[in-house]
Amino acid sequence: MLTVKVNTKNFQRNVVDSMKSQVPFAISHAINKTMSAVRKDQIKMMDQVFEGGATRFTKGSARVQYSNKRNLTSYLFYPGGDRAYVQTLIKGGKVLPKKRKLVEPALTGGKAAIRLNKFGNIPKGFVRKQQEQKSDKFFVGIPKGRPKSDEYYGLWRRYGKGGVDKRGRARGRIKLMVSMAKTERYQKPIFESSDYAYQEFMARIYRQLPASFRYARRTGRKATKNLRFR
């Protein structure tokens, strides 16, 4: 991700003596204001890059470790845990199932066999909801007559009458709605987080530095702690 570390020696040589003690505070203030803007820009870019925009949960994954006047280091990062999928969208890599199989929409003619939500995902609890319905329209498994292969494992829907006629022919048809065939898949990187962050930081930091030095001069000794910007 984006890491910023500033050495104050060059700044201290170029300010009057009365301001030298305020240099670390002013620089930290500038870094933090800029990094706060960088984080907001990351969230904006998520909405532009991700299909249907980003969920509130995904947007909350963008984090900033802010600097202070004793440690002029700040960095933008994305945590692991239940938000680790965002790192995969940034770097690419394997996507593993929460349980045994990945749950993905089956495709018919290149289109999803079910209606996806606005984020391009299977609606939460969709498979469980269909299984819990009292009707026999849906079932999870491998249909009779199909090879015993994971390729055919998933949530199927019956159309028409079930069973077979007197000649042993199926009276209806079935369609795969949700595939549960894969144990992993590869996600290509689609969110160039570091590039976006660097561009936004460089576009702002040199405008923010003079403003932060003016702020430090106004506040003087009263500004003993760095402000943090969420």
PDB file of C-alpha atoms in Angstrom:
ATOM      1  CA  MET A   1       0.000   0.000   0.000  1.00  0.00           C
ATOM      2  CA  LEU A   2       1.060   3.619   0.341  1.00  0.00           C
ATOM      3  CA  THR A   3       3.650   4.488   3.012  1.00  0.00           C
ATOM      4  CA  VAL A   4       4.835   8.048   3.723  1.00  0.00           C
ATOM      5  CA  LYS A   5       7.840   8.949   5.856  1.00  0.00           C
ATOM      6  CA  VAL A   6       9.253  12.484   6.099  1.00  0.00           C
ATOM      7  CA  ASN A   7      12.664  13.748   7.282  1.00  0.00           C
ATOM      8  CA  THR A   8      12.300  17.231   8.791  1.00  0.00           C
ATOM      9  CA  LYS A   9      15.919  18.422   8.375  1.00  0.00           C
ATOM     10  CA  ASN A  10      15.361  20.076   4.995  1.00  0.00           C
ATOM     11  CA  PHE A  11      12.271  21.869   6.292  1.00  0.00           C
ATOM     12  CA  GLN A  12      14.017  23.107   9.430  1.00  0.00           C
ATOM     13  CA  ARG A  13      16.786  24.714   7.374  1.00  0.00           C
ATOM     14  CA  ASN A  14      14.234  26.781   5.485  1.00  0.00           C
ATOM     15  CA  VAL A  15      12.123  28.216   8.308  1.00  0.00           C
ATOM     16  CA  VAL A  16      12.777  30.948  10.801  1.00  0.00           C
ATOM     17  CA  ASP A  17      14.116  29.922  14.206  1.00  0.00           C
ATOM     18  CA  SER A  18      10.833  30.700  15.957  1.00  0.00           C
ATOM     19  CA  MET A  19       9.070  28.113  13.810  1.00  0.00           C
ATOM     20  CA  LYS A  20      11.602  25.270  13.908  1.00  0.00           C
ATOM     21  CA  SER A  21      10.018  23.642  16.927  1.00  0.00           C
ATOM     22  CA  GLN A  22       6.690  23.569  15.074  1.00  0.00           C
ATOM     23  CA  VAL A  23       8.046  21.874  11.940  1.00  0.00           C
ATOM     24  CA  PRO A  24       7.267  18.271  13.043  1.00  0.00           C
ATOM     25  CA  PHE A  25       3.746  19.246  14.042  1.00  0.00           C
ATOM     26  CA  ALA A  26       3.126  21.101  10.768  1.00  0.00           C
ATOM     27  CA  ILE A  27       4.397  18.227   8.638  1.00  0.00           C
ATOM     28  CA  SER A  28       2.392  15.659  10.590  1.00  0.00           C
ATOM     29  CA  HIS A  29      -0.695  17.823  10.188  1.00  0.00           C
ATOM     30  CA  ALA A  30      -0.099  17.994   6.418  1.00  0.00           C
ATOM     31  CA  ILE A  31       0.469  14.242   6.120  1.00  0.00           C
ATOM     32  CA  ASN A  32      -2.647  13.378   8.069  1.00  0.00           C
ATOM     33  CA  LYS A  33      -4.896  15.807   6.210  1.00  0.00           C
ATOM     34  CA  THR A  34      -3.576  14.432   2.920  1.00  0.00           C
ATOM     35  CA  MET A  35      -3.863  10.788   3.936  1.00  0.00           C
ATOM     36  CA  SER A  36      -7.418  11.391   5.070  1.00  0.00           C
ATOM     37  CA  ALA A  37      -8.185  12.684   1.573  1.00  0.00           C
ATOM     38  CA  VAL A  38      -6.407   9.669   0.078  1.00  0.00           C
ATOM     39  CA  ARG A  39      -8.646   7.309   2.056  1.00  0.00           C
ATOM     40  CA  LYS A  40     -11.772   9.110   0.864  1.00  0.00           C
ATOM     41  CA  ASP A  41     -10.500   8.889  -2.706  1.00  0.00           C
ATOM     42  CA  GLN A  42      -9.959   5.125  -2.312  1.00  0.00           C
ATOM     43  CA  ILE A  43     -13.611   4.741  -1.328  1.00  0.00           C
ATOM     44  CA  LYS A  44     -14.707   6.837  -4.319  1.00  0.00           C
ATOM     45  CA  MET A  45     -12.579   4.723  -6.667  1.00  0.00           C
ATOM     46  CA  MET A  46     -14.089   1.507  -5.273  1.00  0.00           C
ATOM     47  CA  ASP A  47     -17.509   2.686  -6.421  1.00  0.00           C
ATOM     48  CA  GLN A  48     -16.115   3.328  -9.894  1.00  0.00           C
ATOM     49  CA  VAL A  49     -14.155   0.078 -10.246  1.00  0.00           C
ATOM     50  CA  PHE A  50     -16.367  -2.531  -8.558  1.00  0.00           C
ATOM     51  CA  GLU A  51     -19.445  -3.698 -10.431  1.00  0.00           C
ATOM     52  CA  GLY A  52     -22.484  -1.973  -8.940  1.00  0.00           C
ATOM     53  CA  GLY A  53     -20.253  -0.019  -6.565  1.00  0.00           C
ATOM     54  CA  ALA A  54     -18.752  -1.157  -3.266  1.00  0.00           C
ATOM     55  CA  THR A  55     -20.704  -2.260  -0.222  1.00  0.00           C
ATOM     56  CA  ARG A  56     -20.446  -0.265   2.975  1.00  0.00           C
ATOM     57  CA  PHE A  57     -18.526  -3.173   4.521  1.00  0.00           C
ATOM     58  CA  THR A  58     -15.982  -3.138   1.673  1.00  0.00           C
ATOM     59  CA  LYS A  59     -15.537   0.631   1.902  1.00  0.00           C
ATOM     60  CA  GLY A  60     -14.780   0.277   5.600  1.00  0.00           C
ATOM     61  CA  SER A  61     -11.720  -1.810   4.789  1.00  0.00           C
ATOM     62  CA  ALA A  62      -9.664   1.232   3.764  1.00  0.00           C
ATOM     63  CA  ARG A  63      -7.641   2.201   6.846  1.00  0.00           C
ATOM     64  CA  VAL A  64      -4.981   4.804   7.641  1.00  0.00           C
ATOM     65  CA  GLN A  65      -2.327   4.686  10.345  1.00  0.00           C
ATOM     66  CA  TYR A  66      -1.823   8.379  11.068  1.00  0.00           C
ATOM     67  CA  SER A  67       1.456  10.091  11.917  1.00  0.00           C
ATOM     68  CA  ASN A  68       2.307  12.227  14.913  1.00  0.00           C
ATOM     69  CA  LYS A  69       5.002  14.840  15.496  1.00  0.00           C
ATOM     70  CA  ARG A  70       7.327  12.226  17.038  1.00  0.00           C
ATOM     71  CA  ASN A  71       6.819   9.697  14.263  1.00  0.00           C
ATOM     72  CA  LEU A  72       6.267  11.240  10.847  1.00  0.00           C
ATOM     73  CA  THR A  73       5.205   7.980   9.237  1.00  0.00           C
ATOM     74  CA  SER A  74       1.748   7.252   7.907  1.00  0.00           C
ATOM     75  CA  TYR A  75       0.411   4.457   5.755  1.00  0.00           C
ATOM     76  CA  LEU A  76      -2.747   3.372   4.012  1.00  0.00           C
ATOM     77  CA  PHE A  77      -3.563  -0.320   4.410  1.00  0.00           C
ATOM     78  CA  TYR A  78      -6.277  -2.946   4.079  1.00  0.00           C
ATOM     79  CA  PRO A  79      -6.639  -5.424   6.957  1.00  0.00           C
ATOM     80  CA  GLY A  80      -7.063  -9.158   6.670  1.00  0.00           C
ATOM     81  CA  GLY A  81      -9.636 -11.174   8.558  1.00  0.00           C
ATOM     82  CA  ASP A  82     -13.157 -10.973   7.177  1.00  0.00           C
ATOM     83  CA  ARG A  83     -12.060  -8.194   4.788  1.00  0.00           C
ATOM     84  CA  ALA A  84      -9.131 -10.122   3.287  1.00  0.00           C
ATOM     85  CA  TYR A  85     -11.027 -10.437   0.003  1.00  0.00           C
ATOM     86  CA  VAL A  86     -10.256  -6.764  -0.699  1.00  0.00           C
ATOM     87  CA  GLN A  87      -6.532  -7.578  -0.693  1.00  0.00           C
ATOM     88  CA  THR A  88      -7.250 -10.250  -3.296  1.00  0.00           C
ATOM     89  CA  LEU A  89      -9.061  -7.697  -5.465  1.00  0.00           C
ATOM     90  CA  ILE A  90      -5.946  -5.495  -5.195  1.00  0.00           C
ATOM     91  CA  LYS A  91      -3.195  -8.087  -5.597  1.00  0.00           C
ATOM     92  CA  GLY A  92      -4.986 -11.001  -7.235  1.00  0.00           C
ATOM     93  CA  GLY A  93      -4.742 -14.595  -6.027  1.00  0.00           C
ATOM     94  CA  LYS A  94      -6.740 -17.638  -5.045  1.00  0.00           C
ATOM     95  CA  VAL A  95     -10.253 -17.320  -3.677  1.00  0.00           C
ATOM     96  CA  LEU A  96     -11.127 -20.156  -1.313  1.00  0.00           C
ATOM     97  CA  PRO A  97     -14.607 -21.126  -0.079  1.00  0.00           C
ATOM     98  CA  LYS A  98     -15.816 -20.415   3.430  1.00  0.00           C
ATOM     99  CA  LYS A  99     -16.905 -24.044   3.625  1.00  0.00           C
ATOM    100  CA  ARG A 100     -16.159 -26.826   1.143  1.00  0.00           C
ATOM    101  CA  LYS A 101     -17.233 -25.299  -2.161  1.00  0.00           C
ATOM    102  CA  LEU A 102     -17.410 -21.910  -3.794  1.00  0.00           C
ATOM    103  CA  VAL A 103     -20.960 -20.726  -4.367  1.00  0.00           C
ATOM    104  CA  GLU A 104     -21.194 -19.043  -7.778  1.00  0.00           C
ATOM    105  CA  PRO A 105     -24.042 -18.198 -10.151  1.00  0.00           C
ATOM    106  CA  ALA A 106     -24.411 -20.707 -12.965  1.00  0.00           C
ATOM    107  CA  LEU A 107     -24.095 -19.154 -16.411  1.00  0.00           C
ATOM    108  CA  THR A 108     -26.540 -19.532 -19.289  1.00  0.00           C
ATOM    109  CA  GLY A 109     -25.352 -17.996 -22.537  1.00  0.00           C
ATOM    110  CA  GLY A 110     -22.764 -16.017 -20.603  1.00  0.00           C
ATOM    111  CA  LYS A 111     -25.381 -14.577 -18.215  1.00  0.00           C
ATOM    112  CA  ALA A 112     -26.135 -15.505 -14.617  1.00  0.00           C
ATOM    113  CA  ALA A 113     -28.974 -18.010 -14.285  1.00  0.00           C
ATOM    114  CA  ILE A 114     -30.324 -16.132 -11.262  1.00  0.00           C
ATOM    115  CA  ARG A 115     -30.950 -12.475 -10.571  1.00  0.00           C
ATOM    116  CA  LEU A 116     -27.914 -10.996  -8.836  1.00  0.00           C
ATOM    117  CA  ASN A 117     -27.918  -8.038  -6.467  1.00  0.00           C
ATOM    118  CA  LYS A 118     -26.683  -4.631  -7.560  1.00  0.00           C
ATOM    119  CA  PHE A 119     -23.132  -5.578  -6.575  1.00  0.00           C
ATOM    120  CA  GLY A 120     -23.113  -8.532  -8.961  1.00  0.00           C
ATOM    121  CA  ASN A 121     -23.319 -11.114  -6.166  1.00  0.00           C
ATOM    122  CA  ILE A 122     -25.730 -13.885  -5.255  1.00  0.00           C
ATOM    123  CA  PRO A 123     -28.221 -12.396  -2.765  1.00  0.00           C
ATOM    124  CA  LYS A 124     -27.298 -13.271   0.809  1.00  0.00           C
ATOM    125  CA  GLY A 125     -28.981 -16.454   1.989  1.00  0.00           C
ATOM    126  CA  PHE A 126     -30.408 -17.230  -1.457  1.00  0.00           C
ATOM    127  CA  VAL A 127     -29.445 -20.919  -1.488  1.00  0.00           C
ATOM    128  CA  ARG A 128     -30.624 -21.524   2.074  1.00  0.00           C
ATOM    129  CA  LYS A 129     -33.906 -19.758   1.378  1.00  0.00           C
ATOM    130  CA  GLN A 130     -34.666 -21.967  -1.626  1.00  0.00           C
ATOM    131  CA  GLN A 131     -33.852 -25.107   0.344  1.00  0.00           C
ATOM    132  CA  GLU A 132     -36.149 -24.077   3.184  1.00  0.00           C
ATOM    133  CA  GLN A 133     -39.133 -23.505   0.927  1.00  0.00           C
ATOM    134  CA  LYS A 134     -41.819 -26.178   1.199  1.00  0.00           C
ATOM    135  CA  SER A 135     -42.135 -26.535  -2.583  1.00  0.00           C
ATOM    136  CA  ASP A 136     -40.035 -29.105  -4.433  1.00  0.00           C
ATOM    137  CA  LYS A 137     -38.929 -26.659  -7.137  1.00  0.00           C
ATOM    138  CA  PHE A 138     -35.353 -26.452  -5.836  1.00  0.00           C
ATOM    139  CA  PHE A 139     -32.844 -29.036  -4.695  1.00  0.00           C
ATOM    140  CA  VAL A 140     -29.112 -29.143  -4.005  1.00  0.00           C
ATOM    141  CA  GLY A 141     -27.073 -32.027  -5.332  1.00  0.00           C
ATOM    142  CA  ILE A 142     -26.336 -33.884  -8.564  1.00  0.00           C
ATOM    143  CA  PRO A 143     -29.465 -34.753 -10.565  1.00  0.00           C
ATOM    144  CA  LYS A 144     -30.267 -38.351 -11.390  1.00  0.00           C
ATOM    145  CA  GLY A 145     -28.885 -39.384 -14.736  1.00  0.00           C
ATOM    146  CA  ARG A 146     -25.979 -36.909 -14.584  1.00  0.00           C
ATOM    147  CA  PRO A 147     -22.377 -38.051 -14.075  1.00  0.00           C
ATOM    148  CA  LYS A 148     -21.301 -38.178 -10.439  1.00  0.00           C
ATOM    149  CA  SER A 149     -19.020 -35.226 -10.945  1.00  0.00           C
ATOM    150  CA  ASP A 150     -18.597 -31.960  -9.049  1.00  0.00           C
ATOM    151  CA  GLU A 151     -19.252 -30.219 -12.349  1.00  0.00           C
ATOM    152  CA  TYR A 152     -22.968 -30.945 -11.865  1.00  0.00           C
ATOM    153  CA  TYR A 153     -23.173 -30.209  -8.129  1.00  0.00           C
ATOM    154  CA  GLY A 154     -25.207 -27.171  -7.157  1.00  0.00           C
ATOM    155  CA  LEU A 155     -28.652 -25.680  -6.681  1.00  0.00           C
ATOM    156  CA  TRP A 156     -31.061 -26.867  -9.376  1.00  0.00           C
ATOM    157  CA  ARG A 157     -34.566 -25.710 -10.219  1.00  0.00           C
ATOM    158  CA  ARG A 158     -37.348 -27.911 -11.588  1.00  0.00           C
ATOM    159  CA  TYR A 159     -39.683 -26.574 -14.273  1.00  0.00           C
ATOM    160  CA  GLY A 160     -42.968 -28.262 -15.088  1.00  0.00           C
ATOM    161  CA  LYS A 161     -44.157 -31.497 -13.503  1.00  0.00           C
ATOM    162  CA  GLY A 162     -41.656 -33.627 -11.662  1.00  0.00           C
ATOM    163  CA  GLY A 163     -40.997 -37.325 -12.130  1.00  0.00           C
ATOM    164  CA  VAL A 164     -41.342 -39.310 -15.344  1.00  0.00           C
ATOM    165  CA  ASP A 165     -44.230 -40.289 -17.606  1.00  0.00           C
ATOM    166  CA  LYS A 166     -45.376 -43.843 -18.435  1.00  0.00           C
ATOM    167  CA  ARG A 167     -42.628 -44.135 -21.032  1.00  0.00           C
ATOM    168  CA  GLY A 168     -39.994 -43.192 -18.507  1.00  0.00           C
ATOM    169  CA  ARG A 169     -39.395 -39.731 -19.933  1.00  0.00           C
ATOM    170  CA  ALA A 170     -38.983 -36.690 -17.723  1.00  0.00           C
ATOM    171  CA  ARG A 171     -42.185 -34.655 -17.509  1.00  0.00           C
ATOM    172  CA  GLY A 172     -40.368 -31.420 -16.877  1.00  0.00           C
ATOM    173  CA  ARG A 173     -36.878 -30.026 -17.088  1.00  0.00           C
ATOM    174  CA  ILE A 174     -34.247 -28.858 -14.651  1.00  0.00           C
ATOM    175  CA  LYS A 175     -31.798 -25.993 -14.733  1.00  0.00           C
ATOM    176  CA  LEU A 176     -28.631 -25.322 -12.752  1.00  0.00           C
ATOM    177  CA  MET A 177     -29.061 -22.007 -10.926  1.00  0.00           C
ATOM    178  CA  VAL A 178     -26.075 -21.924  -8.569  1.00  0.00           C
ATOM    179  CA  SER A 179     -22.874 -23.864  -9.147  1.00  0.00           C
ATOM    180  CA  MET A 180     -20.968 -25.427  -6.255  1.00  0.00           C
ATOM    181  CA  ALA A 181     -18.389 -27.202  -8.401  1.00  0.00           C
ATOM    182  CA  LYS A 182     -15.157 -25.403  -7.554  1.00  0.00           C
ATOM    183  CA  THR A 183     -12.983 -25.621  -4.476  1.00  0.00           C
ATOM    184  CA  GLU A 184     -11.031 -22.513  -5.508  1.00  0.00           C
ATOM    185  CA  ARG A 185     -10.753 -19.925  -8.264  1.00  0.00           C
ATOM    186  CA  TYR A 186      -8.250 -17.290  -9.319  1.00  0.00           C
ATOM    187  CA  GLN A 187      -9.131 -13.623  -8.935  1.00  0.00           C
ATOM    188  CA  LYS A 188      -7.229 -11.248 -11.185  1.00  0.00           C
ATOM    189  CA  PRO A 189      -6.282  -7.857  -9.650  1.00  0.00           C
ATOM    190  CA  ILE A 190      -8.863  -5.224 -10.550  1.00  0.00           C
ATOM    191  CA  PHE A 191      -8.326  -2.430  -7.987  1.00  0.00           C
ATOM    192  CA  GLU A 192      -5.065  -0.502  -8.458  1.00  0.00           C
ATOM    193  CA  SER A 193      -5.121   0.869  -4.943  1.00  0.00           C
ATOM    194  CA  SER A 194      -1.454   1.914  -4.677  1.00  0.00           C
ATOM    195  CA  ASP A 195      -1.506   3.813  -7.963  1.00  0.00           C
ATOM    196  CA  TYR A 196      -4.701   5.659  -7.037  1.00  0.00           C
ATOM    197  CA  ALA A 197      -3.323   6.469  -3.573  1.00  0.00           C
ATOM    198  CA  TYR A 198       0.012   7.755  -4.887  1.00  0.00           C
ATOM    199  CA  GLN A 199      -1.638  10.001  -7.475  1.00  0.00           C
ATOM    200  CA  GLU A 200      -4.033  11.470  -4.921  1.00  0.00           C
ATOM    201  CA  PHE A 201      -1.272  12.003  -2.345  1.00  0.00           C
ATOM    202  CA  MET A 202       1.040  13.796  -4.790  1.00  0.00           C
ATOM    203  CA  ALA A 203      -1.821  15.950  -6.062  1.00  0.00           C
ATOM    204  CA  ARG A 204      -2.555  17.221  -2.544  1.00  0.00           C
ATOM    205  CA  ILE A 205       0.523  17.180  -0.323  1.00  0.00           C
ATOM    206  CA  TYR A 206       2.300  20.235  -1.776  1.00  0.00           C
ATOM    207  CA  ARG A 207      -0.858  22.310  -1.493  1.00  0.00           C
ATOM    208  CA  GLN A 208      -1.446  21.109   2.059  1.00  0.00           C
ATOM    209  CA  LEU A 209       2.062  21.775   3.427  1.00  0.00           C
ATOM    210  CA  PRO A 210       1.852  25.615   3.293  1.00  0.00           C
ATOM    211  CA  ALA A 211      -1.629  25.504   4.833  1.00  0.00           C
ATOM    212  CA  SER A 212      -0.402  23.267   7.655  1.00  0.00           C
ATOM    213  CA  PHE A 213       2.573  25.554   8.365  1.00  0.00           C
ATOM    214  CA  ARG A 214       0.211  28.527   8.571  1.00  0.00           C
ATOM    215  CA  TYR A 215      -1.995  26.515  10.931  1.00  0.00           C
ATOM    216  CA  ALA A 216       1.025  25.658  13.116  1.00  0.00           C
ATOM    217  CA  ARG A 217       2.059  29.328  13.233  1.00  0.00           C
ATOM    218  CA  ARG A 218      -1.431  30.384  14.309  1.00  0.00           C
ATOM    219  CA  THR A 219      -1.777  27.794  17.031  1.00  0.00           C
ATOM    220  CA  GLY A 220       1.774  28.088  18.341  1.00  0.00           C
ATOM    221  CA  ARG A 221       2.479  26.306  21.587  1.00  0.00           C
ATOM    222  CA  LYS A 222      -1.164  25.365  22.073  1.00  0.00           C
ATOM    223  CA  ALA A 223      -0.894  22.775  19.282  1.00  0.00           C
ATOM    224  CA  THR A 224       0.868  20.148  21.365  1.00  0.00           C
ATOM    225  CA  LYS A 225      -0.933  17.144  19.871  1.00  0.00           C
ATOM    226  CA  ASN A 226      -1.438  16.081  16.313  1.00  0.00           C
ATOM    227  CA  LEU A 227      -4.961  16.208  14.955  1.00  0.00           C
ATOM    228  CA  ARG A 228      -6.286  13.027  13.367  1.00  0.00           C
ATOM    229  CA  PHE A 229      -8.683  13.064  10.498  1.00  0.00           C
ATOM    230  CA  ARG A 230     -11.126  10.179  10.021  1.00  0.00           C
TER     231      ARG A 230
END
